[in-house]
Short mmCIF file of C-alpha atoms in Angstrom, two decimals:
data_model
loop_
_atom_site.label_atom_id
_atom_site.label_comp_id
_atom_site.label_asym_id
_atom_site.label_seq_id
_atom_site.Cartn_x
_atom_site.Cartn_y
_atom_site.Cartn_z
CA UNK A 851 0.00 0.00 0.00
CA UNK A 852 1.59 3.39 -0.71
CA UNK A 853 2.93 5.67 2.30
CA UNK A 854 0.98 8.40 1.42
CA UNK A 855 -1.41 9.40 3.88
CA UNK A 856 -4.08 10.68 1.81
CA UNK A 857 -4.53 6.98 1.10
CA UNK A 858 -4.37 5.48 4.54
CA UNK A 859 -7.16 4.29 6.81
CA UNK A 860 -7.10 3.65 11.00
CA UNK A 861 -7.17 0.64 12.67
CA UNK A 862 -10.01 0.79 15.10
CA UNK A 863 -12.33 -2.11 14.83
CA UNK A 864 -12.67 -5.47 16.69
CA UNK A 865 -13.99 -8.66 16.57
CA UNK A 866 -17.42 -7.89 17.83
CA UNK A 867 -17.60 -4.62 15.36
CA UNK A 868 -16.55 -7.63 12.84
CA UNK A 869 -19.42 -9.95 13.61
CA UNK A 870 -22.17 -6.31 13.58
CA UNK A 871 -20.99 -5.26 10.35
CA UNK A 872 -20.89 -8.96 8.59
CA UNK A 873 -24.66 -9.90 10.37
CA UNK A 874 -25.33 -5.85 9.79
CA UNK A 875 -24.47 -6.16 5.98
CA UNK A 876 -26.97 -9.23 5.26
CA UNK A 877 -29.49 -8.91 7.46
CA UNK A 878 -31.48 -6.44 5.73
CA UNK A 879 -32.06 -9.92 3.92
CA UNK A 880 -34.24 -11.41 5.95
CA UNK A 881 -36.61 -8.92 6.29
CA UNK A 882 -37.33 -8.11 2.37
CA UNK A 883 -36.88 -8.94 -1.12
CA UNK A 884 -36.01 -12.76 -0.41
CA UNK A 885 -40.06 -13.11 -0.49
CA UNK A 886 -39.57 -12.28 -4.50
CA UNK A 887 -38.14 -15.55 -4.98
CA UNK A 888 -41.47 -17.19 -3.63
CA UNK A 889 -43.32 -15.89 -7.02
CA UNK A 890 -40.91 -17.00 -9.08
CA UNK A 891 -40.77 -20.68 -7.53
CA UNK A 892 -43.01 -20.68 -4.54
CA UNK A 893 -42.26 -22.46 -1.45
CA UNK A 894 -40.12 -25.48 -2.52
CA UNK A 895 -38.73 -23.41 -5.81
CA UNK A 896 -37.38 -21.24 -3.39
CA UNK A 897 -36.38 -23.12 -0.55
CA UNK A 898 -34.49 -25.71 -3.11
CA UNK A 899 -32.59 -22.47 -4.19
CA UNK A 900 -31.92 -21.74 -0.83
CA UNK A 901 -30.34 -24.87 0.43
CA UNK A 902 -27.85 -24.56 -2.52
CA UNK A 903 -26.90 -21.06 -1.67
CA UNK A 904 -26.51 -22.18 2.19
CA UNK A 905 -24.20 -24.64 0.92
CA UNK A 906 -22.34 -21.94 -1.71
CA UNK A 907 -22.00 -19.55 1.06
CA UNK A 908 -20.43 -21.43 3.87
CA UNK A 909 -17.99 -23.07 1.68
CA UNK A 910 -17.39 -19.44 -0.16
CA UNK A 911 -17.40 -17.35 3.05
CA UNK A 912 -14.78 -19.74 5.02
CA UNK A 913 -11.90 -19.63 1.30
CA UNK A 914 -12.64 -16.28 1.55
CA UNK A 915 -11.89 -15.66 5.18
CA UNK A 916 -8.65 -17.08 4.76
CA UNK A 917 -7.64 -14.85 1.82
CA UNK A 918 -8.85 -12.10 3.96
CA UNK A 919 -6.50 -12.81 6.88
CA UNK A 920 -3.34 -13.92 4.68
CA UNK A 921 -3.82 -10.32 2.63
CA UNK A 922 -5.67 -7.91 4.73
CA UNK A 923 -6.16 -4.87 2.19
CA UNK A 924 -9.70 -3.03 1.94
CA UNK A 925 -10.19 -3.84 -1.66
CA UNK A 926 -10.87 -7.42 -0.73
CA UNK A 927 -11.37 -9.56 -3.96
CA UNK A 928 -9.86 -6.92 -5.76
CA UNK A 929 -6.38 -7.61 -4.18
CA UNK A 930 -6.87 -11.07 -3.80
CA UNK A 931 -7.13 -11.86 -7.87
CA UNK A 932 -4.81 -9.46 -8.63
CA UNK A 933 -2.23 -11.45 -6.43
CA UNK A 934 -3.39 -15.06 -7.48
CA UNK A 935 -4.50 -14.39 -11.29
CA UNK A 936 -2.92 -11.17 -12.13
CA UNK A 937 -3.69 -7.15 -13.10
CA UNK A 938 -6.26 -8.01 -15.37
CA UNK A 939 -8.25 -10.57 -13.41
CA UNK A 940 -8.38 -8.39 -10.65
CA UNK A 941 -9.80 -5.49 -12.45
CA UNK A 942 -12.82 -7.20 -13.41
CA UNK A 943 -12.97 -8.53 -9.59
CA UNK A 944 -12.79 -5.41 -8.38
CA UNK A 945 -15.37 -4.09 -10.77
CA UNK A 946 -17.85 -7.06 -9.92
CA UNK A 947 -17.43 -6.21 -6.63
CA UNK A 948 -18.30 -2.61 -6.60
CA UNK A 949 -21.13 -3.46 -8.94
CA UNK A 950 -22.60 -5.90 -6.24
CA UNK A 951 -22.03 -3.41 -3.35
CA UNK A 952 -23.17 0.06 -4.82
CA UNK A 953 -26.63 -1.68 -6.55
CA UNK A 954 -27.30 -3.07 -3.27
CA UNK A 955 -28.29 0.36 -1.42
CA UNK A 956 -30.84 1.37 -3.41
CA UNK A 957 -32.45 -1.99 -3.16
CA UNK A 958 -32.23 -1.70 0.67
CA UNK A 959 -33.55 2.19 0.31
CA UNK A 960 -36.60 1.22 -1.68
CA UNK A 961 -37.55 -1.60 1.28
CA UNK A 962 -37.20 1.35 4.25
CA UNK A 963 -38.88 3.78 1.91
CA UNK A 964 -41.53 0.87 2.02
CA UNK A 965 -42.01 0.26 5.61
CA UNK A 966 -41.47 3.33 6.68
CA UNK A 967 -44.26 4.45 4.54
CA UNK A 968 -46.38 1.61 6.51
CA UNK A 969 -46.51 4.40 9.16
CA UNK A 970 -46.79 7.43 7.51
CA UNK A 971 -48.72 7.09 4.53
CA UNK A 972 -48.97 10.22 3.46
CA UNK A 973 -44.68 10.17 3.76
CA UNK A 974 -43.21 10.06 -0.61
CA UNK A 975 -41.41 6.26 0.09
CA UNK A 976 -39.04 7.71 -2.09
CA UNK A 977 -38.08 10.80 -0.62
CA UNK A 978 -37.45 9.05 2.10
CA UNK A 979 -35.26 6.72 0.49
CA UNK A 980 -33.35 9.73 -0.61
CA UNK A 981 -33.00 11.21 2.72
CA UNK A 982 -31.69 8.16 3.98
CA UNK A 983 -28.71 7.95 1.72
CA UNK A 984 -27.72 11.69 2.43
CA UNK A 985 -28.27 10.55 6.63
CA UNK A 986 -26.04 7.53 6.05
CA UNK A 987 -23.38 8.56 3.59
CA UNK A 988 -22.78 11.32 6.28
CA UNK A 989 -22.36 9.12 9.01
CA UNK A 990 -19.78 6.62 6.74
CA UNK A 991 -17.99 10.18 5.76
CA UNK A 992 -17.84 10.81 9.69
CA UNK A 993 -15.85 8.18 10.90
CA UNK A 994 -15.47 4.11 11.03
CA UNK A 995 -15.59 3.73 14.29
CA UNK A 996 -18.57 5.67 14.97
CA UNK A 997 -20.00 3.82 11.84
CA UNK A 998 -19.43 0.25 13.21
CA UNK A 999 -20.79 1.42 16.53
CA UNK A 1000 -23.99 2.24 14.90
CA UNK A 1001 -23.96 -0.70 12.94
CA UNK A 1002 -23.35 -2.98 16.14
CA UNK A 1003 -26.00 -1.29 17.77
CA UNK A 1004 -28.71 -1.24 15.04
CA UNK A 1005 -27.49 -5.07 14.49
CA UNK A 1006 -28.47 -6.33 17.89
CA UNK A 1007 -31.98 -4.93 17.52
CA UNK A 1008 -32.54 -6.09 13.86
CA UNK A 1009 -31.86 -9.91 15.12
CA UNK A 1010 -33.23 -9.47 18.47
CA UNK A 1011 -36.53 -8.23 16.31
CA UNK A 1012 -36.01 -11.34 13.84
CA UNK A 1013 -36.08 -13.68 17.32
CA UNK A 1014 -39.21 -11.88 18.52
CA UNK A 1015 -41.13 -12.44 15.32
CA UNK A 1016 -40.23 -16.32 15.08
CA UNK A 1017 -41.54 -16.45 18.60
CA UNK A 1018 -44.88 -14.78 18.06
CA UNK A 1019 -45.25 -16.69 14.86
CA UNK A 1020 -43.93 -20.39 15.70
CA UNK A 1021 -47.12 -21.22 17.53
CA UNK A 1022 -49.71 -20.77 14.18
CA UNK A 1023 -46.97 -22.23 12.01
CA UNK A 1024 -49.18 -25.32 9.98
CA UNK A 1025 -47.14 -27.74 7.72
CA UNK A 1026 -49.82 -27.44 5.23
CA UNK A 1027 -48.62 -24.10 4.00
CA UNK A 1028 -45.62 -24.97 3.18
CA UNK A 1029 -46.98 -27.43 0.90
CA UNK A 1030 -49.62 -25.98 -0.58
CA UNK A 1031 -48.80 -24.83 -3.77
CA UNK A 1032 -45.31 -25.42 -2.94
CA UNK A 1033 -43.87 -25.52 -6.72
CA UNK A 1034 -46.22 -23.49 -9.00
CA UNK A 1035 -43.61 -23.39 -12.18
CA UNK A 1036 -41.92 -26.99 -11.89
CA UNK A 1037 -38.14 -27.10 -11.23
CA UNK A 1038 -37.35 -23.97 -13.51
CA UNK A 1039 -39.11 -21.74 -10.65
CA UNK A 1040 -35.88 -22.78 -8.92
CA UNK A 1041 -34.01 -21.68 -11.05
CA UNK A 1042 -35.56 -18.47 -10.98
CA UNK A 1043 -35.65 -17.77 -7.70
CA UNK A 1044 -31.88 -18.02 -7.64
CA UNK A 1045 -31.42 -14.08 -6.81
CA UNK A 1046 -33.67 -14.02 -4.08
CA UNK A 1047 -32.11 -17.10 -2.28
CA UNK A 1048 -28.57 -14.57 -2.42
CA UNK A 1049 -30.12 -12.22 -1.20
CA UNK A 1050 -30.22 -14.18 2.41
CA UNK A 1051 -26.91 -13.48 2.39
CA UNK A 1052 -25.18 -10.91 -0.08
CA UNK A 1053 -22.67 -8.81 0.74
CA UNK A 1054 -21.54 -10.54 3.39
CA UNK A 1055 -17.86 -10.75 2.13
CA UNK A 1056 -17.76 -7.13 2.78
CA UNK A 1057 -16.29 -7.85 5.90
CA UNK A 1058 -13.06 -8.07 4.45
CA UNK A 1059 -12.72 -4.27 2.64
CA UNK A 1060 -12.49 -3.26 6.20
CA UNK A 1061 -9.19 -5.25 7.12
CA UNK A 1062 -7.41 -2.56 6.92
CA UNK A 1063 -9.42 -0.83 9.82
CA UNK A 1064 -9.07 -3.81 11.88
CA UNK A 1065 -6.81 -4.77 15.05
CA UNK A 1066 -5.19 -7.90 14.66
CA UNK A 1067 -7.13 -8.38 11.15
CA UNK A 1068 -5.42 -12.31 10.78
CA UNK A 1069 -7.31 -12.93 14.38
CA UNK A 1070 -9.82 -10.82 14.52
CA UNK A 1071 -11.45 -11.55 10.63
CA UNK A 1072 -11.96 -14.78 11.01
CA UNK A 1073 -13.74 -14.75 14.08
CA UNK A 1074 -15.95 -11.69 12.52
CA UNK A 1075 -16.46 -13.73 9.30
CA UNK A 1076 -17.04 -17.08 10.98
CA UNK A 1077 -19.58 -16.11 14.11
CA UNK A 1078 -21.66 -14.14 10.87
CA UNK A 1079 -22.18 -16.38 8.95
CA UNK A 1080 -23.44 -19.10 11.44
CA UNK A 1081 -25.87 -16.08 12.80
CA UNK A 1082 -27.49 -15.68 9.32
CA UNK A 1083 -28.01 -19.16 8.07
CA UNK A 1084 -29.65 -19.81 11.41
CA UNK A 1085 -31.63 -16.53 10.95
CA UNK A 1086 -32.44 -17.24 7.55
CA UNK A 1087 -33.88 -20.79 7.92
CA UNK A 1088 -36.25 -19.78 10.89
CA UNK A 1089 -37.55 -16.04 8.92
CA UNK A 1090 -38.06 -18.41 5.75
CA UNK A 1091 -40.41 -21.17 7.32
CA UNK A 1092 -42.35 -19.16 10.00
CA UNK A 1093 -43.32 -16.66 7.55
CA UNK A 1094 -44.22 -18.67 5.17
CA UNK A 1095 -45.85 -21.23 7.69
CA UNK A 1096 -48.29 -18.80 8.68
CA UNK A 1097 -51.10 -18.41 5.73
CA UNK A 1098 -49.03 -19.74 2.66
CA UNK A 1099 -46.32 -18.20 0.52
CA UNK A 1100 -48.97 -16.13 -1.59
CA UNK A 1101 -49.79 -14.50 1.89
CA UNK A 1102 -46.54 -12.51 2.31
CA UNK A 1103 -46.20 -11.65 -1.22
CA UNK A 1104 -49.27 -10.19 -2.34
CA UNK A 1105 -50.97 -7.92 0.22
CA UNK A 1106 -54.16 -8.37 -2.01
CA UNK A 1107 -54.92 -10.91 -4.84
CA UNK A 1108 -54.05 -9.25 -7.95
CA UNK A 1109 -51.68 -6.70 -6.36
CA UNK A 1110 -47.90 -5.89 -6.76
CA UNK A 1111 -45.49 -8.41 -4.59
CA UNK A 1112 -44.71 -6.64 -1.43
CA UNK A 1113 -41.24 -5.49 -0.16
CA UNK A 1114 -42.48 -5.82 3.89
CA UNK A 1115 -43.29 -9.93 3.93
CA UNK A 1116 -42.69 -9.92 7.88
CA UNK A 1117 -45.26 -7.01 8.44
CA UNK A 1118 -47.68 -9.77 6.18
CA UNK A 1119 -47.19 -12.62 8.26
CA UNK A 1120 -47.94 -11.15 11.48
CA UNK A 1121 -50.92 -8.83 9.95
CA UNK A 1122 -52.23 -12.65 9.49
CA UNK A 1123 -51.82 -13.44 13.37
CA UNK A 1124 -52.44 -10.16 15.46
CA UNK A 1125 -54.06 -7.84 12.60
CA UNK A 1126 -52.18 -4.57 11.80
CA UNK A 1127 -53.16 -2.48 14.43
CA UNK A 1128 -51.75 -4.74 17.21
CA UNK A 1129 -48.33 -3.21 19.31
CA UNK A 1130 -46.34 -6.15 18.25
CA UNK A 1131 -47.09 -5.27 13.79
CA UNK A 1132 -46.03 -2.32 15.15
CA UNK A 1133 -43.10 -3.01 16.76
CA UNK A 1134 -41.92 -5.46 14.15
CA UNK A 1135 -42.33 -2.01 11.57
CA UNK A 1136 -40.43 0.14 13.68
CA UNK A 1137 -37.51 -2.38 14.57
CA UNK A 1138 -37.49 -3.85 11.07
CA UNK A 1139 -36.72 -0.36 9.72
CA UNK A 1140 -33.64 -1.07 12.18
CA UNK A 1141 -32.45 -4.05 9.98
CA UNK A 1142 -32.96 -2.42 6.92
CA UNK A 1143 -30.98 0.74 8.08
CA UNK A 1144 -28.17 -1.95 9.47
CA UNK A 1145 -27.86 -3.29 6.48
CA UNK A 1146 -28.12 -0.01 3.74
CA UNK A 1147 -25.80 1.73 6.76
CA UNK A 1148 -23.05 -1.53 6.50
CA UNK A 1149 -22.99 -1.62 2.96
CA UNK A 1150 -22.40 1.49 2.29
CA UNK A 1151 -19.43 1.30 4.12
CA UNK A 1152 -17.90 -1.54 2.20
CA UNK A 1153 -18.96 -0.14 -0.99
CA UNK A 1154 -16.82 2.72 -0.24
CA UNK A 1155 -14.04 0.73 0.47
CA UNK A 1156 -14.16 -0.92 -2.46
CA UNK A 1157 -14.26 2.04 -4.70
CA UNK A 1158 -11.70 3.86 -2.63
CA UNK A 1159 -9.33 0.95 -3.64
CA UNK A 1160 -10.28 1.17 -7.48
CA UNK A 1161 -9.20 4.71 -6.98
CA UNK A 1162 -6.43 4.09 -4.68
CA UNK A 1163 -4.44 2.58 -7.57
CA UNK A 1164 -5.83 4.36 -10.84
CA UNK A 1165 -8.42 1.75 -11.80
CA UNK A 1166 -10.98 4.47 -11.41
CA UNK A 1167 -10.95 8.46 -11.41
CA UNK A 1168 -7.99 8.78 -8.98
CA UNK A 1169 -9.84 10.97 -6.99
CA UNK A 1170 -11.93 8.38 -5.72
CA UNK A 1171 -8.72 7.09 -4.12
CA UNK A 1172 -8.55 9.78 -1.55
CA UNK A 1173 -9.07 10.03 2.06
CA UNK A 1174 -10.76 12.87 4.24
CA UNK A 1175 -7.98 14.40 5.72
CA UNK A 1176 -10.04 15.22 8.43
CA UNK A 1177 -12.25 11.93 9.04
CA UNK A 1178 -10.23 9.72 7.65
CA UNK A 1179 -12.50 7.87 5.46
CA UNK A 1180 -13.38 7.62 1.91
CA UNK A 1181 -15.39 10.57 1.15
CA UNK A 1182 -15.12 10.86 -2.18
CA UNK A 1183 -15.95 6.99 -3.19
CA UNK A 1184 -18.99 7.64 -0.48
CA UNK A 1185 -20.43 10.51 -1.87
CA UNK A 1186 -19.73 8.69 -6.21
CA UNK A 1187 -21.29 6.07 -4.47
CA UNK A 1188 -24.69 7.72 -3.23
CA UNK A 1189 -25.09 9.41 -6.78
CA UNK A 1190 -24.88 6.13 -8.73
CA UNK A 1191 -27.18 4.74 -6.34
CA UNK A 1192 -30.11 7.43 -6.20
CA UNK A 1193 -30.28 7.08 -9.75
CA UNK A 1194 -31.35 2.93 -9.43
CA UNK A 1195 -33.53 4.12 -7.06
CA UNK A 1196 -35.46 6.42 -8.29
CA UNK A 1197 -35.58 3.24 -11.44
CA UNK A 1198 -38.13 1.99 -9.28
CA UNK A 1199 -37.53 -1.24 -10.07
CA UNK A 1200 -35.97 -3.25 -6.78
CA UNK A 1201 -35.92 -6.88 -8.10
CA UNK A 1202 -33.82 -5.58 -10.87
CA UNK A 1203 -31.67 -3.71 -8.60
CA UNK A 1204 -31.60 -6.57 -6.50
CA UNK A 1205 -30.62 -8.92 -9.65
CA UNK A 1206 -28.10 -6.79 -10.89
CA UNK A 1207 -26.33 -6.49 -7.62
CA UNK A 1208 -26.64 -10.31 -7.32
CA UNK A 1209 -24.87 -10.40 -10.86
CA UNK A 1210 -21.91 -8.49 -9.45
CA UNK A 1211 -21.44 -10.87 -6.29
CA UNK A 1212 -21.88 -14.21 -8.31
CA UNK A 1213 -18.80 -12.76 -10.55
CA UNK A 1214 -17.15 -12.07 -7.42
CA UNK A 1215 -17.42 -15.12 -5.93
CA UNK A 1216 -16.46 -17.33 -8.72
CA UNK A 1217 -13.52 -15.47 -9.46
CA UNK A 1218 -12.42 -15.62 -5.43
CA UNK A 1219 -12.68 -18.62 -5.32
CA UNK A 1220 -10.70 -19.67 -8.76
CA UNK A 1221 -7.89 -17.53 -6.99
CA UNK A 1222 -7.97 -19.32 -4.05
CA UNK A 1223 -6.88 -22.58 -5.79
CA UNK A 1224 -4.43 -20.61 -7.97
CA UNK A 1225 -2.98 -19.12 -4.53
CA UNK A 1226 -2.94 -22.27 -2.93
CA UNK A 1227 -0.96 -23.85 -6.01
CA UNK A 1228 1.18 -21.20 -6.31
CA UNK A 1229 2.13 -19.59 -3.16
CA UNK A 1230 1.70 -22.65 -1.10
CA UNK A 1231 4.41 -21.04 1.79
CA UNK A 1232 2.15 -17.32 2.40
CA UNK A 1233 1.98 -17.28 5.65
CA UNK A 1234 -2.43 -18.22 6.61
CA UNK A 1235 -3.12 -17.10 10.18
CA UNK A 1236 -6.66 -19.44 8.74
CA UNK A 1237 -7.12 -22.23 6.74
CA UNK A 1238 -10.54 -23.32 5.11
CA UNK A 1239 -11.32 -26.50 5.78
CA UNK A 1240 -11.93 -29.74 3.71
CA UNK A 1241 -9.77 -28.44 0.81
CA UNK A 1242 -9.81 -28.95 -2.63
CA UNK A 1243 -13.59 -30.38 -2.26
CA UNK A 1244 -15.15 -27.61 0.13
CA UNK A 1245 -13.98 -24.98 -2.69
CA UNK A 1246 -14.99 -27.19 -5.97
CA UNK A 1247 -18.31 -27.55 -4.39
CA UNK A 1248 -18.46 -23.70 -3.81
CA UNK A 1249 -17.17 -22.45 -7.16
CA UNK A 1250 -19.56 -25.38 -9.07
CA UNK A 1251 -22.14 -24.25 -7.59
CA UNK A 1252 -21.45 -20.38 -8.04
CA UNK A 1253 -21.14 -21.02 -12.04
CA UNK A 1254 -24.08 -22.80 -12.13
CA UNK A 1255 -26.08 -19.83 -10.38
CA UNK A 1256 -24.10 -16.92 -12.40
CA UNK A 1257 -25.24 -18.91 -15.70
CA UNK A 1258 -29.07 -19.50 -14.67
CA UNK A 1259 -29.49 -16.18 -13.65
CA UNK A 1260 -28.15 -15.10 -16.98
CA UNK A 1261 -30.81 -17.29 -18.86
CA UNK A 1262 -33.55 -15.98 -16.84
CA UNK A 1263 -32.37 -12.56 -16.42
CA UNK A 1264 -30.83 -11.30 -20.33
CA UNK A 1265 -31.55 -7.73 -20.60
CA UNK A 1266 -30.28 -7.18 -16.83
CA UNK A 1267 -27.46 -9.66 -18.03
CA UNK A 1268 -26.80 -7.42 -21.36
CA UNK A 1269 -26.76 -4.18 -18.79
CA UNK A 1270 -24.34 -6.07 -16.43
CA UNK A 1271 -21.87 -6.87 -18.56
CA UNK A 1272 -22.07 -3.73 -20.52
CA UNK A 1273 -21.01 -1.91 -17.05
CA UNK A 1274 -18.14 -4.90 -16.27
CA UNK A 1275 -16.66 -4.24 -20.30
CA UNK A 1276 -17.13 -0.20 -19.84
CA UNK A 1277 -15.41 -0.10 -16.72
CA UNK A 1278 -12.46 -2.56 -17.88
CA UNK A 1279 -11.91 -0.21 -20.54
CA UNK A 1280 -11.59 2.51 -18.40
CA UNK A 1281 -8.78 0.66 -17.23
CA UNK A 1282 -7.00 -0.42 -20.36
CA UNK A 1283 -7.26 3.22 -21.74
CA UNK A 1284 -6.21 5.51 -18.69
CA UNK A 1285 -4.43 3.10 -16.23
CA UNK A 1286 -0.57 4.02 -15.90
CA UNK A 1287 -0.27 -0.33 -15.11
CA UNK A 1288 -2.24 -1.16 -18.10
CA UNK A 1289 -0.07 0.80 -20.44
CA UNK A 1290 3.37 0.05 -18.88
CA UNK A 1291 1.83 -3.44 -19.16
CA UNK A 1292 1.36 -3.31 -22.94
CA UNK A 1293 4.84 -1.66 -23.82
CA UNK A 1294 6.38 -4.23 -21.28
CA UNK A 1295 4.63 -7.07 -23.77
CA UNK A 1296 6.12 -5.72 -26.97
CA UNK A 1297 9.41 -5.91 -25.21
CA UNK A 1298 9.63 -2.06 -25.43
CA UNK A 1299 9.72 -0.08 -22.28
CA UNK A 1300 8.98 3.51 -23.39
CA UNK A 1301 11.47 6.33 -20.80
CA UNK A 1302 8.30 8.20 -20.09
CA UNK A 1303 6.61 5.42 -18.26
CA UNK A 1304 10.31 4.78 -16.41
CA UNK A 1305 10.07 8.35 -15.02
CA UNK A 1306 6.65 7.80 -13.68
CA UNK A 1307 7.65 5.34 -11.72
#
């Protein structure tokens, strides 16, 4: 990393902070937009998807963990592929990965615009969503450490909430309705419902673009990525059967027959127990916002590390590089960041913000883990305060299963596809065009090494 300090970020956060901001990132998750996957391939479409991306996850999340603690840098896959595949690889990692983390917000935005508006009607859902990005992009500009604080804090009450509503749903859970009607587009609803099974759990790998903020990061990430992940599959499995257990999957999609599929399923099922003018629909609204705002809050912050880093080394507008030389944090990426993002918003359109973002983490995570093996081949003696377990097969399973989701969501998602890649080749040519590596690069493979490029070095 270069000395200069307009580039450098504070160590401040712990293991706890870890295990807010990786159960912080997802959990907006559980309270929204999985319920999308139930129309495309209703209760056993969905939970089919589900188990696969359980399995995709855990074996992802632990490879990942220990690239995370053997190179501790904030841009994450970024520098991982660049080290294990090369300069070009890890331009088109990096890109995937700010594509997945800056689509995400808006998504999450849309959702508290949603349930916010549960309470004040009268209330534009989208101003509010606007509002919120200014709020939170201030408090990421602020400081880390005051960021994680908030995210710890908003955490606790988001799966404290998430407990509460399995308890006062358990008891009228009925088998029957997870049966009924269980697969209402055969095995291709699956398929389909691919995206919304992610979103359980995306963005969780953005506890790694904070190493660079973290005490101890080979210690300290592992027990942040580890202790996270366990909380949200748990979390997930329990949200995903009492909600639908209640009235049916059709019940916490459409809040009428014939209407648009909701983006507040939780406020459904409970609606169906204690009505919607009971204290506890209440409360579930008012603390749900909590997980949504943990989550939109969290991923900010990664997506600003991720940017930063893009910057950092010329990939993107160098000014995106910098730090606040008073905060200490990457203003500049935050505030790029916040534009891109009220623009998808105000699309309208969260399942194909949702998809979109989903597109960015499945390239992520199949190029991770493809430089995981290549690291592990290659640099078998870097020192790995972690290593995943049950290598090669815990890996193979992970990246098979990774393809085969990037590749179905492409077949049931072209246009977003088309758009997808069209910001992936854009971006990459950014870098071929106006990086200082890319061009030394090119001379350096005609076997000419122009003076200029000698001096700028």
């Amino acid at each position: 990393m270069s000395g200069d300090k307009s580039t450098q970020l504070e160590r401040k956060l712990g293991p706890w902070m870890l295990w807010g901001l990786g159960v912080g990132y997802v959990i907006s998750g559980e309270y929204f937009g999985w319920n999308l996957g139930l129309e495309q391939g209703g209760t056993l479409g969905l939970a089919i998807a589900t188990g696969f991306i359980i399995l995709m996850y855990l074996t992802f999340t632990f490879c990942y963990t220990e690239l995370a603690c053997a190179i501790p840098k904030a841009g994450g896959a970024f520098d991982y592929a660049t080290r294990g595949l090369g300069r070009k690889i890890g331009v088109l990692a990096g890109i995937a990965q700010v594509i997945e983390f800056v689509f995400a917000p808006p998504a999450i935005a849309a959702a508290i615009g949603a349930y916010f508006n549960l309470f004040f009607p009268d209330v534009p859902s989208t101003e509010i969503a606007i509002a919120a990005y200014i709020l939170f992009t201030a408090l990421n500009i602020y400081g880390v450490q005051a960021a994680a604080g908030f995210e710890l804090f908003v955490t606790v009450l988001a799966v404290g909430e998430l407990l509460l509503f399995c308890g006062v749903t358990a008891p009228s859970f009925h088998w029957q309705n997870l049966t009924t009607n269980a697969l209402p587009h055969g095995i291709s609803g699956a398929f389909a419902a691919i995206p919304f099974a992610i979103w359980f759990f995306l963005a969780i790998e953005g506890v790694a673009n904070v190493a660079e903020e973290t005490v101890n990061p080979q210690r300290n990430i592992l027990i942040g990525f580890g202790s996270a992940i366990l909380t949200l599959v748990v979390l997930a499995v329990l949200t995903f059967a009492c909600s639908v257990g209640v009235s049916g999957w059709e019940a916490i999609v459409y809040p009428t027959p014939g209407a648009a599929p909701s983006d507040s399923p939780l406020p459904l099922a409970l609606s169906h127990i204690v009505g919607n003018s009971h204290l506890l629909y209440h409360m579930l609204i008012f603390v749900g916002l909590f997980g949504l705002i943990a989550s939109f809050h969290g991923i900010i912050l990664a997506a600003g590390r991720a940017v930063m880093e893009m910057g950092r080394v010329g990939y993107m507008a160098p000014i995106l590089g910098k730090v606040s030389k008073r905060f200490k944090t990457p203003a500049n990426a935050l505030i790029a960041n916040m534009v891109v993002g009220i623009i998808a918003l105000l699309s309208g359109k969260t399942g194909d913000i949702i998809t979109l973002s989903v597109f960015g983490a499945l390239t992520l995570y199949v190029i991770s883990l493809i430089t995981y093996f290549a690291l592990r081949r290659n640099e078998p003696d870097m020192p790995r305060p972690f290593k995943a377990p049950f290598y090669p097969v815990a890996p193979a399973v992970g990246l098979a299963i990774a393809v085969l989701c990037l590749v179905a969501v492409t077949i049931y998602n072209l246009s977003l596809a088309v758009i997808f890649f069209a910001i992936l080749s854009a971006s990459y040519l950014y870098f071929r065009l106006f990086s200082k590596d890319a061009r030394e690069e090119e001379v350096q493979e005609e076997g000419v090494l122009e003076p200029v490029f000698v001096e700028e070095k």
